[in-house]
Tab-separated table of C-alpha atoms in Angstrom:
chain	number	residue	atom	x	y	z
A	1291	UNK	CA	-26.443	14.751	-25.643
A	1292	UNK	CA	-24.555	12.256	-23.364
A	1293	UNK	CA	-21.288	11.409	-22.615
A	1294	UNK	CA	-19.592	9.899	-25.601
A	1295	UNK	CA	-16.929	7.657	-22.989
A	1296	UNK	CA	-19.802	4.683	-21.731
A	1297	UNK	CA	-17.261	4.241	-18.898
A	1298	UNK	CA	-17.282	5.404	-15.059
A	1299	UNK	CA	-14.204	4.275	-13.360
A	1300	UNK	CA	-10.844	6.479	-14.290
A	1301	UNK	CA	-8.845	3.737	-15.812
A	1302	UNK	CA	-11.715	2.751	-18.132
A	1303	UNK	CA	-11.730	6.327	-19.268
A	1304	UNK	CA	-8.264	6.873	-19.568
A	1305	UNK	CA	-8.081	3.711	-22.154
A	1306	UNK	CA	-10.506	5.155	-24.068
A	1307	UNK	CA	-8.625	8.452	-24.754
A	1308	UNK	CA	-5.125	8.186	-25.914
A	1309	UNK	CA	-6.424	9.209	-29.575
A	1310	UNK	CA	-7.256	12.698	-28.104
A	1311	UNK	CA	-3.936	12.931	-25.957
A	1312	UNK	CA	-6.349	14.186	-23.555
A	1313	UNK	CA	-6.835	12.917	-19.621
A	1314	UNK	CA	-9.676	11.615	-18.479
A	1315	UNK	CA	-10.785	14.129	-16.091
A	1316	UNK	CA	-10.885	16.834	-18.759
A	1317	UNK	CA	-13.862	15.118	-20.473
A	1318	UNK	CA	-17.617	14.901	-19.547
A	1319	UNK	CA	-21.372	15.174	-20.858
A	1320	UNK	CA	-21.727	18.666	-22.358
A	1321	UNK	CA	-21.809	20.944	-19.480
A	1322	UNK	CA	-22.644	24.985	-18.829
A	1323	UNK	CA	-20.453	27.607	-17.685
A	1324	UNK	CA	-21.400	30.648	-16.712
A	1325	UNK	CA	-19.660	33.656	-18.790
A	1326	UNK	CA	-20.989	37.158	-16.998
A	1327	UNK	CA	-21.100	39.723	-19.522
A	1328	UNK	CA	-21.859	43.130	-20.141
A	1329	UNK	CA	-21.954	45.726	-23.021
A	1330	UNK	CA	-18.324	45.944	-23.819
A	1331	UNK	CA	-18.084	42.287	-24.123
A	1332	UNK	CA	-18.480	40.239	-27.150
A	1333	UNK	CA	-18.061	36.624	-28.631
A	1334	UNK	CA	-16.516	35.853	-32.073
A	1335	UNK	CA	-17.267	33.084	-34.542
A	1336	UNK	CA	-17.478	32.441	-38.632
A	1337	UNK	CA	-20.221	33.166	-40.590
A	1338	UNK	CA	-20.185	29.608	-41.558
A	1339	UNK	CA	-20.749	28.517	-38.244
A	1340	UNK	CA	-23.304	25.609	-37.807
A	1341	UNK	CA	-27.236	27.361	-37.603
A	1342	UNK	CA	-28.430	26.507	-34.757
A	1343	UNK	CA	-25.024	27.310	-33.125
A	1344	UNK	CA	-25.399	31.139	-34.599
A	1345	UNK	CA	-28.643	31.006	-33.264
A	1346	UNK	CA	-28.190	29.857	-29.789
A	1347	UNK	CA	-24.726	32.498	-29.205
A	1348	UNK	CA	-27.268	35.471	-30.675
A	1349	UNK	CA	-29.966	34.805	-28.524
A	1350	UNK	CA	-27.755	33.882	-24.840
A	1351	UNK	CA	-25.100	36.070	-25.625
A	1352	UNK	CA	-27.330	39.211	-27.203
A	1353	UNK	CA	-29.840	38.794	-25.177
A	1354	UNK	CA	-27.344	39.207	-21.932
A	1355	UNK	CA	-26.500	42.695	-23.698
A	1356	UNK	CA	-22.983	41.213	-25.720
A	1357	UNK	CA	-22.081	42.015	-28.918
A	1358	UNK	CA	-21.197	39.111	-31.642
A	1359	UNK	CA	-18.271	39.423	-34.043
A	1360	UNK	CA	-19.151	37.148	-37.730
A	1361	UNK	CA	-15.988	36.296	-39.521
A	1362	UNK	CA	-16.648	36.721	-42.971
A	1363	UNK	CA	-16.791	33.149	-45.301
A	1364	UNK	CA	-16.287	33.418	-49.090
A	1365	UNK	CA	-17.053	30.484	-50.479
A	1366	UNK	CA	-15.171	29.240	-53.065
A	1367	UNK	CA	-11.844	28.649	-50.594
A	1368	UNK	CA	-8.018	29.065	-51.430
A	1369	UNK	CA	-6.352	28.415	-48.682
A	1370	UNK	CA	-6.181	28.240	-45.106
A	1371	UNK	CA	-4.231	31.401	-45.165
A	1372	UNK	CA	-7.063	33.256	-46.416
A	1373	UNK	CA	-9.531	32.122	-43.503
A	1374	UNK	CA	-7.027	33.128	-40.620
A	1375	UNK	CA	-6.284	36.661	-42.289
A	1376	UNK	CA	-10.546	36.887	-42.326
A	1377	UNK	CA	-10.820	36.042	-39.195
A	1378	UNK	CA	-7.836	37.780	-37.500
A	1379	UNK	CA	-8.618	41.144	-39.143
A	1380	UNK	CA	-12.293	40.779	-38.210
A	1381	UNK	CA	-10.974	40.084	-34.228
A	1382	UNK	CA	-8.804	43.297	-34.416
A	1383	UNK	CA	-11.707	45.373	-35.600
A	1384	UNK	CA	-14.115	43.575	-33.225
A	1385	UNK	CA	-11.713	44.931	-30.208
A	1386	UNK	CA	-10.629	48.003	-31.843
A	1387	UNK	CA	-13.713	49.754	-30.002
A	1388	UNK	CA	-12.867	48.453	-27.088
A	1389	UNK	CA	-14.699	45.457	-26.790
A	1390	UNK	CA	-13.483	42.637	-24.521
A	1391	UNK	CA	-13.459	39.218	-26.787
A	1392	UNK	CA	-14.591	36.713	-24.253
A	1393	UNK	CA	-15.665	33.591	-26.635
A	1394	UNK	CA	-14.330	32.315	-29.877
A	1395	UNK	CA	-16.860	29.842	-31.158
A	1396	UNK	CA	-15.074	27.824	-34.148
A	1397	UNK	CA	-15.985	25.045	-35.893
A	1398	UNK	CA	-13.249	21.863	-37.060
A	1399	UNK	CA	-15.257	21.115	-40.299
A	1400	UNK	CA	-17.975	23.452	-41.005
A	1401	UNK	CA	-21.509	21.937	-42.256
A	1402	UNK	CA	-22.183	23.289	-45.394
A	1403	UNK	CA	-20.200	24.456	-47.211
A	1404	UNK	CA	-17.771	21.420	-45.696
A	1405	UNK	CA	-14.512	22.879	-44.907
A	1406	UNK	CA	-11.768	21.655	-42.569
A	1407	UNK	CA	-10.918	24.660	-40.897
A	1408	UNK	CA	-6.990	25.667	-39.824
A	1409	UNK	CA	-8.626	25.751	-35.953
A	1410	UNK	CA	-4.645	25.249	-34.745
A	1411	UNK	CA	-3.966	28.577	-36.099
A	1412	UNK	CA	-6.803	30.341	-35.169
A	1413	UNK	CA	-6.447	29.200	-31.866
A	1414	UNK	CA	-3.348	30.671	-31.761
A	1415	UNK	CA	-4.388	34.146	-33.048
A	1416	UNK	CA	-7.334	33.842	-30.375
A	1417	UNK	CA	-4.309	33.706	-27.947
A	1418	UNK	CA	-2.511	36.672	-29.311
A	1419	UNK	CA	-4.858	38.666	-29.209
A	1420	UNK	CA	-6.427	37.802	-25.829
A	1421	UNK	CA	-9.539	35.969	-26.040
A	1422	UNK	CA	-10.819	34.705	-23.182
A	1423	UNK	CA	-11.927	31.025	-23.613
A	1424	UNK	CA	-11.956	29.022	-27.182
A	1425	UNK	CA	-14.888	26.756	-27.674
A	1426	UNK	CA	-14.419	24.099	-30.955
A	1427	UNK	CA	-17.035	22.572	-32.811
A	1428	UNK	CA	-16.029	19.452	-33.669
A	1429	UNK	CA	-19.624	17.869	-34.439
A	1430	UNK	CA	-17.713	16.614	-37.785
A	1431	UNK	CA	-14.688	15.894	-36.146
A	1432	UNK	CA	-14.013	12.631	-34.220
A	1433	UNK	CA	-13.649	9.844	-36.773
A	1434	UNK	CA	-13.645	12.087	-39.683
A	1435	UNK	CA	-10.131	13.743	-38.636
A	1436	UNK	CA	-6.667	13.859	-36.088
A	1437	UNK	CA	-8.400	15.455	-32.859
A	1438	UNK	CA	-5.395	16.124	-30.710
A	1439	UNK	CA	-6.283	18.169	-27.514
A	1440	UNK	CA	-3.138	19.576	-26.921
A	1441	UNK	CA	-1.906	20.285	-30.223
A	1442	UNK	CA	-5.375	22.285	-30.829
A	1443	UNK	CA	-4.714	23.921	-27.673
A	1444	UNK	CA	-8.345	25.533	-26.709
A	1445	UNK	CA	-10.528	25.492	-23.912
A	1446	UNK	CA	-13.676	23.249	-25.274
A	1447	UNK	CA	-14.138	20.804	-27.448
A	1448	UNK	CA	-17.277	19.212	-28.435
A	1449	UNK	CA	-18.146	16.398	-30.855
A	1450	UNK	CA	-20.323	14.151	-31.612
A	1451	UNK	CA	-19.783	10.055	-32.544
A	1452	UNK	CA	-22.489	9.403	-34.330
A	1453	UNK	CA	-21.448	11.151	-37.319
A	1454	UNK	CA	-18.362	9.217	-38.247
A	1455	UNK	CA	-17.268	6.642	-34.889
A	1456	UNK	CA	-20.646	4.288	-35.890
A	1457	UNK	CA	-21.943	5.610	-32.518
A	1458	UNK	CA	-26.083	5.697	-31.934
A	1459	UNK	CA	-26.896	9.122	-32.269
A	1460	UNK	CA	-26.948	10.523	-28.446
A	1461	UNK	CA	-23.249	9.716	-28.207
A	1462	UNK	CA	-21.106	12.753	-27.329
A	1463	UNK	CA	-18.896	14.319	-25.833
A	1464	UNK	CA	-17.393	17.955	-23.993
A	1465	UNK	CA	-13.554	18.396	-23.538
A	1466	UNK	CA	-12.393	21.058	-21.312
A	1467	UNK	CA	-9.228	21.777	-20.279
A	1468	UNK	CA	-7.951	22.437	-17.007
A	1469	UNK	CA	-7.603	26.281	-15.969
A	1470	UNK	CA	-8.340	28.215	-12.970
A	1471	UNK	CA	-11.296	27.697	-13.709
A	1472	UNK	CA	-11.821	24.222	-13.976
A	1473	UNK	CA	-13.588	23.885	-10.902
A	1474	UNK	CA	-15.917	25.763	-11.611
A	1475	UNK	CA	-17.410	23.920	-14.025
A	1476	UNK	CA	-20.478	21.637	-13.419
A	1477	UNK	CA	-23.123	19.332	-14.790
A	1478	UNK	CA	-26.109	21.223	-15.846
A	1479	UNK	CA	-28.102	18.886	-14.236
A	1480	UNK	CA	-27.233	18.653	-10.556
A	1481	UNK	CA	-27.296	15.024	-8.913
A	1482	UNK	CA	-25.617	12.944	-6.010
A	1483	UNK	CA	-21.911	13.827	-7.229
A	1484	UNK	CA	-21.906	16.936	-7.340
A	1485	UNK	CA	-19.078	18.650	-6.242
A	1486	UNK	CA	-16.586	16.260	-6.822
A	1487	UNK	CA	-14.950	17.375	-10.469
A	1488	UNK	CA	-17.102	18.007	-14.061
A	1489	UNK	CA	-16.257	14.327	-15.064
A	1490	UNK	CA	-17.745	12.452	-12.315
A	1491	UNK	CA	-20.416	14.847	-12.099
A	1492	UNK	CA	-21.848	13.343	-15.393
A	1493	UNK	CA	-21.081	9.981	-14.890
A	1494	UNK	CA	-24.491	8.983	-14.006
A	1495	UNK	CA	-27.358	11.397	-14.082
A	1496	UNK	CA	-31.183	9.998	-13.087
A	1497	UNK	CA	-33.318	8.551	-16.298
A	1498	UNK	CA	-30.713	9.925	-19.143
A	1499	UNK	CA	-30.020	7.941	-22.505
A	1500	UNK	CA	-26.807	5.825	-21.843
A	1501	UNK	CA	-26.309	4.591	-25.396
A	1502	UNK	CA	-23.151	5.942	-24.783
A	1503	UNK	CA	-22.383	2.477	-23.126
A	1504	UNK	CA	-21.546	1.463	-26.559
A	1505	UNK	CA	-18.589	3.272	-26.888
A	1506	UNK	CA	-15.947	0.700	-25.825
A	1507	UNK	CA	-17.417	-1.556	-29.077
A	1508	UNK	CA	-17.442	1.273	-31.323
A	1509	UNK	CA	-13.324	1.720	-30.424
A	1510	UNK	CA	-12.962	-2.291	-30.994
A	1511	UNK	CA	-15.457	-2.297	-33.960
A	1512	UNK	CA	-12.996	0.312	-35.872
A	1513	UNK	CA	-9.902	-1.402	-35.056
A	1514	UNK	CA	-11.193	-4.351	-36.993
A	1515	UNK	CA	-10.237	-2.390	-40.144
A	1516	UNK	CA	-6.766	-2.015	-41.291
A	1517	UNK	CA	-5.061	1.001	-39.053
A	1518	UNK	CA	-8.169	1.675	-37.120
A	1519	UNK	CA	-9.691	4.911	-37.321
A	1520	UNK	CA	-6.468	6.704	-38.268
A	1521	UNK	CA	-6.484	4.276	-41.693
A	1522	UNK	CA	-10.126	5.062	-41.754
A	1523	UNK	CA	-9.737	8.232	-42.037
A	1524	UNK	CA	-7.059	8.390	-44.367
A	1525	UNK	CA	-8.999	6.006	-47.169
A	1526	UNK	CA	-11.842	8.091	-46.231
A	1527	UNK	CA	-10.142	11.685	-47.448
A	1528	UNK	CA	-8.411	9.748	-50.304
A	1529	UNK	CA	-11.293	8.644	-51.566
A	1530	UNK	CA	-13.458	11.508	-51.604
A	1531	UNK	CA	-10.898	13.520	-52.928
A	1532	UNK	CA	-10.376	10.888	-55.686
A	1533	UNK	CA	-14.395	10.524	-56.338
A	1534	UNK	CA	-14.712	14.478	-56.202
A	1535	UNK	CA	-12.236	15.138	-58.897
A	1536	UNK	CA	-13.686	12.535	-60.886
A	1537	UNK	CA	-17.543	14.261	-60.663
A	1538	UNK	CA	-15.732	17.574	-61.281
A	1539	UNK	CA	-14.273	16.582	-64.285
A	1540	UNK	CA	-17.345	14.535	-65.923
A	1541	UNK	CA	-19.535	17.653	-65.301
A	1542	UNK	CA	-16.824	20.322	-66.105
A	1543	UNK	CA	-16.686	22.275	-62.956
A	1544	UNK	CA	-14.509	22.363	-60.094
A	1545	UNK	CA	-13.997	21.434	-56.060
A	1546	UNK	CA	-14.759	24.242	-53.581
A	1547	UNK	CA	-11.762	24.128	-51.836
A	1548	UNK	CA	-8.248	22.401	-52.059
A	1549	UNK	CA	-7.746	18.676	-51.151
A	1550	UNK	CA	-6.028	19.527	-48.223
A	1551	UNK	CA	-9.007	21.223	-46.721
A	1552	UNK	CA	-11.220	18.036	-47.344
A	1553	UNK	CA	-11.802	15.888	-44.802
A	1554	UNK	CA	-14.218	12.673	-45.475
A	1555	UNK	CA	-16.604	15.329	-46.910
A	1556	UNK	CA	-16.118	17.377	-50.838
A	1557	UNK	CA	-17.885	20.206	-51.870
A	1558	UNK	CA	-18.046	19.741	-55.897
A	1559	UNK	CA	-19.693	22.245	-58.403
A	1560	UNK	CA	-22.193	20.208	-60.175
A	1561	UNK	CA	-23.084	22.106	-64.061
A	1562	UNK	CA	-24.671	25.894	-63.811
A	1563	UNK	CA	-27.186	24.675	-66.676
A	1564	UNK	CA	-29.207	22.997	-63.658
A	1565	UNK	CA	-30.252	26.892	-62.556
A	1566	UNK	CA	-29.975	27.024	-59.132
A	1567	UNK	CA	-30.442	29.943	-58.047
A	1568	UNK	CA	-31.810	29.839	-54.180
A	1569	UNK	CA	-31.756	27.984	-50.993
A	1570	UNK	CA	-35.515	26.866	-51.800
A	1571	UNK	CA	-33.803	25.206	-55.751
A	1572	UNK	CA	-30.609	23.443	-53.675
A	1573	UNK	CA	-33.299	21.629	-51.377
A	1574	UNK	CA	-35.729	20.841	-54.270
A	1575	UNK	CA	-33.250	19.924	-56.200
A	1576	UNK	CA	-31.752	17.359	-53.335
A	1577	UNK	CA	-35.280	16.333	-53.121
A	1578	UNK	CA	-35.947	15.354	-56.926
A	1579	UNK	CA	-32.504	13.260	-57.050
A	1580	UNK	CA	-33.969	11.362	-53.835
A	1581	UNK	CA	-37.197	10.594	-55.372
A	1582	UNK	CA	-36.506	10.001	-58.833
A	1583	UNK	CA	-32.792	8.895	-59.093
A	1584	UNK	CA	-32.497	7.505	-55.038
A	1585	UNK	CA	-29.358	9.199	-54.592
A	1586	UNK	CA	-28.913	11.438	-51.344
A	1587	UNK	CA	-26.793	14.555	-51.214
A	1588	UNK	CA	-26.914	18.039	-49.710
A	1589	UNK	CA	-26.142	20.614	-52.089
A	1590	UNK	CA	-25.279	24.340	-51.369
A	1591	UNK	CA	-26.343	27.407	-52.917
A	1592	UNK	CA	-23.561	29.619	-53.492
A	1593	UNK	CA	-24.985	33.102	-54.488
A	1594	UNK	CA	-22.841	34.236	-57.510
A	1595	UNK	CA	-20.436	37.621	-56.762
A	1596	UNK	CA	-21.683	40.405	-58.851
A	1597	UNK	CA	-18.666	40.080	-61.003
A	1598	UNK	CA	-18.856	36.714	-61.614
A	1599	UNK	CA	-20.559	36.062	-65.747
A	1600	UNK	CA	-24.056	34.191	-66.373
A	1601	UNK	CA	-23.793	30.532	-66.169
A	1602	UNK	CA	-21.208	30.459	-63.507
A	1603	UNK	CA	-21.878	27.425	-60.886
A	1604	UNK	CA	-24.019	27.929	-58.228
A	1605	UNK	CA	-24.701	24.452	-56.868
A	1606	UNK	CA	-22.210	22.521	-54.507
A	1607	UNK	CA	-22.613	19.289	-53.754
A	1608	UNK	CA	-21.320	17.917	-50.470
A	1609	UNK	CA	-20.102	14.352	-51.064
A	1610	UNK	CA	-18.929	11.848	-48.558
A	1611	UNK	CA	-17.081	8.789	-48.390
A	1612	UNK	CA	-17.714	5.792	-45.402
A	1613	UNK	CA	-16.195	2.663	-44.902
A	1614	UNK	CA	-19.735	1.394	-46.297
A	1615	UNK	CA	-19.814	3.362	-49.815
A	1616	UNK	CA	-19.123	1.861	-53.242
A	1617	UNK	CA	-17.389	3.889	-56.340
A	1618	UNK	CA	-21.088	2.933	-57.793
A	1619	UNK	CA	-22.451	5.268	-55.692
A	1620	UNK	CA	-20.923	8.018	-57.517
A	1621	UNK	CA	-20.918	6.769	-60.258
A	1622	UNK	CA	-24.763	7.015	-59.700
A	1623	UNK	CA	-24.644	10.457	-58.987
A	1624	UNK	CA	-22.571	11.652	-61.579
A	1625	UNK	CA	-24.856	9.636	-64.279
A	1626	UNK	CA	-27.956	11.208	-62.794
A	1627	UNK	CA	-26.632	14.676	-63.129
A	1628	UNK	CA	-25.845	14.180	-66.633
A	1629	UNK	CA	-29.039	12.661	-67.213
A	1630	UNK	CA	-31.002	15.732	-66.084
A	1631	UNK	CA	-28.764	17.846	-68.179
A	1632	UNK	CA	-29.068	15.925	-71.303
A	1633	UNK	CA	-33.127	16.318	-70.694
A	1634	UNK	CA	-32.923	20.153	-70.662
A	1635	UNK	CA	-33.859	20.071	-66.642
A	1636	UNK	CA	-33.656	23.004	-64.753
A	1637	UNK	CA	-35.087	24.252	-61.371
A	1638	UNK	CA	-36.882	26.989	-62.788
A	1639	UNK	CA	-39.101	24.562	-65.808
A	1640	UNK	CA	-38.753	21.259	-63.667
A	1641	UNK	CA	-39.593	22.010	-60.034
């Protein structure tokens, strides 16, 4: 990854990053600090955290003899409420045996399923109950919703730009804020300015990608449209919202969480007679609608609660909304889906 600002003088930074209420010498290339650890320690984060996030705590911070702490994730959502009681009650437990918490890994908006996580609060809980350093995910998060540094209040922040700031896709960025530890912090990559701060440190390092360059026309490119990124990202949620209701209703299920925990991205139940009923039938299923109807979507296998009667939904799609999409495009979707229903399709006879 490289740095997301595609400037190297201060002032050119600082321009670039009164959206984050953030200064420029808190922000860099993704960088690597050093967190010693021992048997007692142990890092937190949500069982909906991205894969190959989950993968890459387990193996550093297992394999350096720490212990990691999943949060919980049911999937459907409520509320926001719900998440921070999971999550706080899991911390507690996590240091009841006398653990020391020294990372909480959380993401803004998780992957799949897509939820826009209450990251304010749970920064605050991290706080309360002595965590160490806070480390945000925000891969989904610049463009796609408000990223205010110090009103989220942790230590790191990541995200990339490529997702929703029409960035190429090597664009982005690390935030870290100052501590007493600031200065320790470096450039995993060690080059002719070293030494003199994180954020000069990564301003130009040997043959690296600097498609981040582009970054100053990706800020002027968005302001083109009316309110910039913030009105952006307000049509965006309004919009999806709108078009995930509307699938909802035409296929008789429901949203997987409430509109206020939407961001640009919706996850809608699409109708239990399609059978899913794996990982393996969600990506075949995404595959078939590709090929035969051209429509793209990831959809989400929710494994039904033993409770829970036959025919209950299982399938989630997780439907976006850009600048660039049409109410066609749903419309697309939504006829497709009820195409393959009124043709008796399901995973297990079709695929």
């Amino acid at each position: 990854m490289s740095v997301a600002l595609g400037v190297t003088s201060s002032s050119e930074r600082e321009s670039k990053l009164e959206c984050f209420s953030a200064s420029p010498e808190n922000f860099s290339t993704p960088a690597t600090a050093a967190i010693e650890t021992d048997g007692g320690d142990a890092v937190i984060t949500l069982q909906c955290a991205y894969g190959a996030v989950k993968n890459s705590i387990k193996a550093y911070f297992e394999r350096a003899g720490g212990y990691v702490i999943e949060v919980p994730f049911q999937f459907l959502v409520n509320s926001s409420e719900e998440i921070g009681n999971e999550f706080q009650m899991a911390l507690v437990k996590g240091k009841a045996s006398g653990r020391r918490v020294r990372l909480a890994l959380i993401d803004h908006v998780t992957s799949m399923p897509s939820i826009l996580l209450p990251i304010k609060k749970l920064v605050e809980v991290c706080r309360e109950e002595g965590v160490d350093q806070v480390f945000i995910d925000g891969a989904h998060g610049v463009g796609c919703v408000d990223v205010d540094m110090q009103e989220i209040g942790a230590d790191f922040y990541i995200s990339n730009l490529h997702k929703w700031f029409v960035c190429p896709a090597s664009v982005a960025f690390l935030y870290c804020r100052k501590s007493v530890t600031h200065s320790e912090l470096h450039h995993h990559m060690v080059s002719h300015d070293y030494g003199k701060g994180l954020a000069i440190e990564s301003c130009w390092i040997g043959t690296r990608d600097y498609s981040p360059l582009v970054v100053p026309s990706a800020v002027e490119f968005t302001n083109r449209f009316e309110g910039g990124i913030d009105g952006i990202k307000r049509r965006n949620h309004d919009s999806v919202v709108e078009k995930g209701k509307m699938l909802a209703k035409a296929w008789g299920t429901n949203l997987g969480s409430p509109p206020d925990m939407c961001a640009s991205m919706i996850m809608v139940g699409m109708p239990a007679y399609l059978g899913v009923s794996s990982d393996d039938d969600a990506l075949k299923l995404r595959t078939h609608l590709r090929e035969k109807f051209s429509v793209e979507v990831p959809i989400y296998y929710r494994m039904p609660k033993h409770e829970e009667v036959a025919k209950t939904t299982t399938a989630y799609a997780r439907v976006s909304h850009q600048v660039y999409n049409k109410v066609d495009d749903y419309y697309k979707f939504r006829d497709a889906i009820n195409q393959l229903v009124c043709d008796g399709f399901t995973c297990a006879r079709s695929l």
